[in-house]
Backbone as numpy.savetxt, mean C-alpha at the origin, in Angstrom:
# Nx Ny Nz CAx CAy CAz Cx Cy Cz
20.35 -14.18 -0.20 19.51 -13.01 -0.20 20.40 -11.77 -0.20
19.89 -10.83 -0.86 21.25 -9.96 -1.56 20.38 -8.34 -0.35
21.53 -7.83 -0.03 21.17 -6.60 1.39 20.41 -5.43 0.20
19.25 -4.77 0.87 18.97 -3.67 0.00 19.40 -2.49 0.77
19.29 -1.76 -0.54 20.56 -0.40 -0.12 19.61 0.19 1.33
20.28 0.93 2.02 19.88 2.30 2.95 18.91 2.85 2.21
18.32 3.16 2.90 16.98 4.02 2.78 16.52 5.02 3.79
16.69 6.41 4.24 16.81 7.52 4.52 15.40 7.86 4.48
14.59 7.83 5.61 12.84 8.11 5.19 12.21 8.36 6.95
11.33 9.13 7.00 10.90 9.32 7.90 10.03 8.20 8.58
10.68 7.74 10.24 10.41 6.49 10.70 8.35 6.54 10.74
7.99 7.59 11.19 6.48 7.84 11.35 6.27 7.46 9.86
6.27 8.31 9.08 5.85 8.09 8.11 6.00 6.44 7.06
7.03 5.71 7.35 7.09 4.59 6.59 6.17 3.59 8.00
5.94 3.93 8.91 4.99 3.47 9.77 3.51 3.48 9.45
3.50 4.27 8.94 2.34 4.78 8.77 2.05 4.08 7.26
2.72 4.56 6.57 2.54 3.34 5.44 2.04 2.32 5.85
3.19 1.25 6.00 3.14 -0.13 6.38 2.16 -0.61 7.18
1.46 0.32 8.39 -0.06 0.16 9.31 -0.95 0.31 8.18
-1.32 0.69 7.43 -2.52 1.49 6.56 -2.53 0.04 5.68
-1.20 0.02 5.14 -1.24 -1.29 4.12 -1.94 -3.12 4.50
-0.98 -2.92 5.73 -1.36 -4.35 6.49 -2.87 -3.77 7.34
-3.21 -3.05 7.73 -4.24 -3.44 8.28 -5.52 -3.42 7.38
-5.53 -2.46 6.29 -6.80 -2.49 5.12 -6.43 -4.12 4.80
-5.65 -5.02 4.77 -5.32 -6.10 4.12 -6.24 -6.68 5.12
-5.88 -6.66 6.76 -6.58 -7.76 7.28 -8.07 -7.33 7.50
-8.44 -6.24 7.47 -9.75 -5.90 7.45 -10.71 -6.47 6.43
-10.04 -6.48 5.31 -10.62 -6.82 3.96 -10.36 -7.58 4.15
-10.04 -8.94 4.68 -9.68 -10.33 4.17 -11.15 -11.20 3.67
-10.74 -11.55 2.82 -11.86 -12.50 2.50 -12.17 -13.82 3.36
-13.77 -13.66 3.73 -14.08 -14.97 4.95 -13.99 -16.10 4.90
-14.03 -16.35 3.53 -13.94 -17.86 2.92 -12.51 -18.46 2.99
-11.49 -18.00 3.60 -10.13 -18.36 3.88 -9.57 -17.82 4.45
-8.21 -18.21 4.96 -7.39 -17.81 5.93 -7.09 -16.89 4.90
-6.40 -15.71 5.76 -5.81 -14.33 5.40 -4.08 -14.45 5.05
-3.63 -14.40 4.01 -2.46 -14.52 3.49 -2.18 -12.99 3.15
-0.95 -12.31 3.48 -0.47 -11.46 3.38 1.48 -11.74 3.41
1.67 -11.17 2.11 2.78 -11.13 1.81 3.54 -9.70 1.51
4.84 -9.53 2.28 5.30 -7.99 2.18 6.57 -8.32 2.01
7.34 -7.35 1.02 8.78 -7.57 0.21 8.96 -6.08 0.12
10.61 -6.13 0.14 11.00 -4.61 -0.54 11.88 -5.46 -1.79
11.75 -4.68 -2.69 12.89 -5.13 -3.84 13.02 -3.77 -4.53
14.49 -3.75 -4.93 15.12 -2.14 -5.69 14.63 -2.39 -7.43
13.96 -1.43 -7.80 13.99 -1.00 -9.54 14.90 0.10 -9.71
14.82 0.67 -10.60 16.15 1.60 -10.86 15.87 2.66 -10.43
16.46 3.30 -9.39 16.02 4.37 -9.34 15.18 4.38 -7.40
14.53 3.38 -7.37 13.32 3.08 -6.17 13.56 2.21 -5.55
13.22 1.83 -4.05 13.10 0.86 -3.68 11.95 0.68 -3.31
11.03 -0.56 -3.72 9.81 -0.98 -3.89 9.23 -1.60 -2.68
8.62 -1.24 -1.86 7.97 -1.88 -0.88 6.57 -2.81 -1.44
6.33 -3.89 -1.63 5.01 -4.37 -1.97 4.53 -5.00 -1.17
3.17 -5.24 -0.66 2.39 -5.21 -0.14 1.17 -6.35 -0.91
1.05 -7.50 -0.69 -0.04 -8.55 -1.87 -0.85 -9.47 -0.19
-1.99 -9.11 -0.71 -3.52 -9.95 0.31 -4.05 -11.01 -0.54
-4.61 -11.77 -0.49 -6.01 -12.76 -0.82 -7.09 -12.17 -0.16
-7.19 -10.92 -0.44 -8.86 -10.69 0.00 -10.06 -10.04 -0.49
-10.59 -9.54 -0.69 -11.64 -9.21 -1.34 -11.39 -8.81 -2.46
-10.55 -7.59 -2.39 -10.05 -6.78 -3.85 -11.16 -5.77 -3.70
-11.09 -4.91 -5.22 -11.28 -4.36 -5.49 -12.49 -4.24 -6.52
-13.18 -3.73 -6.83 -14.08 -3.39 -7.99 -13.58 -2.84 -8.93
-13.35 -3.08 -10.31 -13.04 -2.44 -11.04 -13.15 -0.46 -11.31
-14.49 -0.87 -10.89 -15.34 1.01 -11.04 -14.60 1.86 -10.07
-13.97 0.92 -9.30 -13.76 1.82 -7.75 -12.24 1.97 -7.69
-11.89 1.49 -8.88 -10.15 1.71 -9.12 -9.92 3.17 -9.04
-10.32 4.19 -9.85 -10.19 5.08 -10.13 -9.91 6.43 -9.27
-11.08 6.09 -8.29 -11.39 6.72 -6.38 -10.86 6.59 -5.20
-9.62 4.92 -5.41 -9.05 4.42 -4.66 -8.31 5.06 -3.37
-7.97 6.37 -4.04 -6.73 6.96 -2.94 -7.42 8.23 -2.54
-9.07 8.41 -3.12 -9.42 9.39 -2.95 -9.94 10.01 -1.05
-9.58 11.03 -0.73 -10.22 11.05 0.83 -11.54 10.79 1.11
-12.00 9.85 2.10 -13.41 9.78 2.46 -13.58 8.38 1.81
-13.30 7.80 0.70 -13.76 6.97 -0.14 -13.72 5.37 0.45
-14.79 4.79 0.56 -15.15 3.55 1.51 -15.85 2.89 0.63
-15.13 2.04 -0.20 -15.86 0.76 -0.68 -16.49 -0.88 -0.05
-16.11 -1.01 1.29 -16.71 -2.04 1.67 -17.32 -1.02 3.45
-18.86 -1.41 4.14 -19.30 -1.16 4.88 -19.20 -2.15 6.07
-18.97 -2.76 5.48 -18.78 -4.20 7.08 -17.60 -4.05 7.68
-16.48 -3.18 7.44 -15.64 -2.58 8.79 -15.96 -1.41 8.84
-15.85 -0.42 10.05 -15.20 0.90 10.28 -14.09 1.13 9.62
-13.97 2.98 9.68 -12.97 3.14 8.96 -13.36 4.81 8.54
-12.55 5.30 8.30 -12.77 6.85 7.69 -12.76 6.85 6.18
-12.02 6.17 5.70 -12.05 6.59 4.34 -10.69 7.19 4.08
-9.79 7.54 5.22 -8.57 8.76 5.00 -6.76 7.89 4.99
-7.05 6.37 5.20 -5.86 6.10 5.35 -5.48 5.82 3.70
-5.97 5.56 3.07 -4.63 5.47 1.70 -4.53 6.28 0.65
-5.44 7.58 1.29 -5.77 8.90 0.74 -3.80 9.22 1.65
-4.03 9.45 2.47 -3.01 9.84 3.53 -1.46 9.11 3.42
-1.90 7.60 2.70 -0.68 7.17 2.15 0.00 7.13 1.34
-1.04 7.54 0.12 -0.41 7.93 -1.34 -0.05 9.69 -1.07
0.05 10.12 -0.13 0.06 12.10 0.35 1.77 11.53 0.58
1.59 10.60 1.71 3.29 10.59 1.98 4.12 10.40 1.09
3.55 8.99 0.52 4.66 8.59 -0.91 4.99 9.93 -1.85
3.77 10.29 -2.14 4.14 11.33 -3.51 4.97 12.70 -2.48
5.11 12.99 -1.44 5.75 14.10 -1.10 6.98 13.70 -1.26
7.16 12.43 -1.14 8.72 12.32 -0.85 9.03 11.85 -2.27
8.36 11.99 -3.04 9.03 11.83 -4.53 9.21 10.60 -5.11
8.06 9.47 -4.75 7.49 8.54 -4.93 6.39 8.69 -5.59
5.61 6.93 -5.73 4.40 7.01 -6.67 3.79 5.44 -5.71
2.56 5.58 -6.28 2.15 4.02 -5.53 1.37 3.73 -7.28
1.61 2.03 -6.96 1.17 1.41 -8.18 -0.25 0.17 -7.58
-1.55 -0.09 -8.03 -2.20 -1.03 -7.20 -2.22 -2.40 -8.41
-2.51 -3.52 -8.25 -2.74 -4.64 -9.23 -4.00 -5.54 -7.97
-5.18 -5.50 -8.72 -6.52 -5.85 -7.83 -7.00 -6.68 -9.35
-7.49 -7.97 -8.36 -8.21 -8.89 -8.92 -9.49 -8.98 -7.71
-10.83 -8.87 -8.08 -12.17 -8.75 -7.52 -11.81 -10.20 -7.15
-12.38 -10.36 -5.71 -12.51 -12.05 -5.08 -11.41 -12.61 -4.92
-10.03 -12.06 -5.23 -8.82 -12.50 -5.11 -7.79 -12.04 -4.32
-7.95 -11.06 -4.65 -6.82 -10.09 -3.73 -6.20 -8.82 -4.35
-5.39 -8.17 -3.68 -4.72 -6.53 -4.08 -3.47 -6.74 -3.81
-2.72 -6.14 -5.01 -1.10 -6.13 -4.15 -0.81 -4.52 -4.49
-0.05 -3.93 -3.53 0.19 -2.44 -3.31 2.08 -2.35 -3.70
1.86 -1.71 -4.75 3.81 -1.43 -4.87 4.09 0.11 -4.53
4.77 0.39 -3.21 4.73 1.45 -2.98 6.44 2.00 -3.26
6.34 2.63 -4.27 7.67 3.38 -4.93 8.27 4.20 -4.01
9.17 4.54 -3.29 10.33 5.18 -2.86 11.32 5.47 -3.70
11.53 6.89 -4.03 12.76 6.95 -4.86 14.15 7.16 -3.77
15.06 6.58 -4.27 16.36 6.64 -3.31 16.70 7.99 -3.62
16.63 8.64 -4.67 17.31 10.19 -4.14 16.60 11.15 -3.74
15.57 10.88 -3.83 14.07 11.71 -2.59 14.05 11.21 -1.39
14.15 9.82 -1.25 13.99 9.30 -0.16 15.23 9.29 0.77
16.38 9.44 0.02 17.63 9.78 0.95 17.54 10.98 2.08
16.54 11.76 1.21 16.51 13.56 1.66 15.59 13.73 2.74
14.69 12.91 2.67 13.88 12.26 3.48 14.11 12.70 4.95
């Protein structure tokens, strides 16, 4: 297993990530199975990639679009504001990042959250 570089980023804030990510995962888990959650960093050029992949409900296609929007609550059977991945795609993109989603309905979501190393150094 090969070391990934330093990464220079505010400890709250990559906290805050990583809570928002894993817990929408276990909230959403789908009932019909155990809850599988898988989390990796791996470097692209330029980024180091935090991803984030569930087996759980997913997403709606229609509702791709609104995803990161504030307030926006696509499932009613948890609590919840609506403000955490509004609030997580705010951090990424300040620090000169991007977030990428890949959602299959009834299957699951995986979250690639982009860090650029020379934004994120500055961090």
């Amino acid at each position: 297993m090969s070391a990934l570089p330093l990464l220079q980023f505010s400890e709250k804030n990559l906290r805050s990530i990583v809570y928002n990510l894993l817990s929408n995962a276990l909230k959403y888990r789908h009932p019909d199975r155990t809850p599988y959650i898988d989390v990796h960093a791996h470097v692209r050029t330029g980024h180091l990639v935090l991803e984030v992949h569930d087996n759980g409900l997913g997403i709606a296609p229609a509702h791709l679009p609104r995803l990161f929007t504030m307030f926006q609550r696509f499932h009613d059977h948890v609590e919840g504001t609506g403000i955490g991945l509004y609030m997580v795609k705010r951090i990424v993109e300040n620090a000169g990042g991007r977030m990428e989603v890949y959602n299959q309905l009834g299957a699951g979501t995986t979250f690639f959250v982009f860090l650029s190393q020379s934004a994120a150094s500055a961090a």
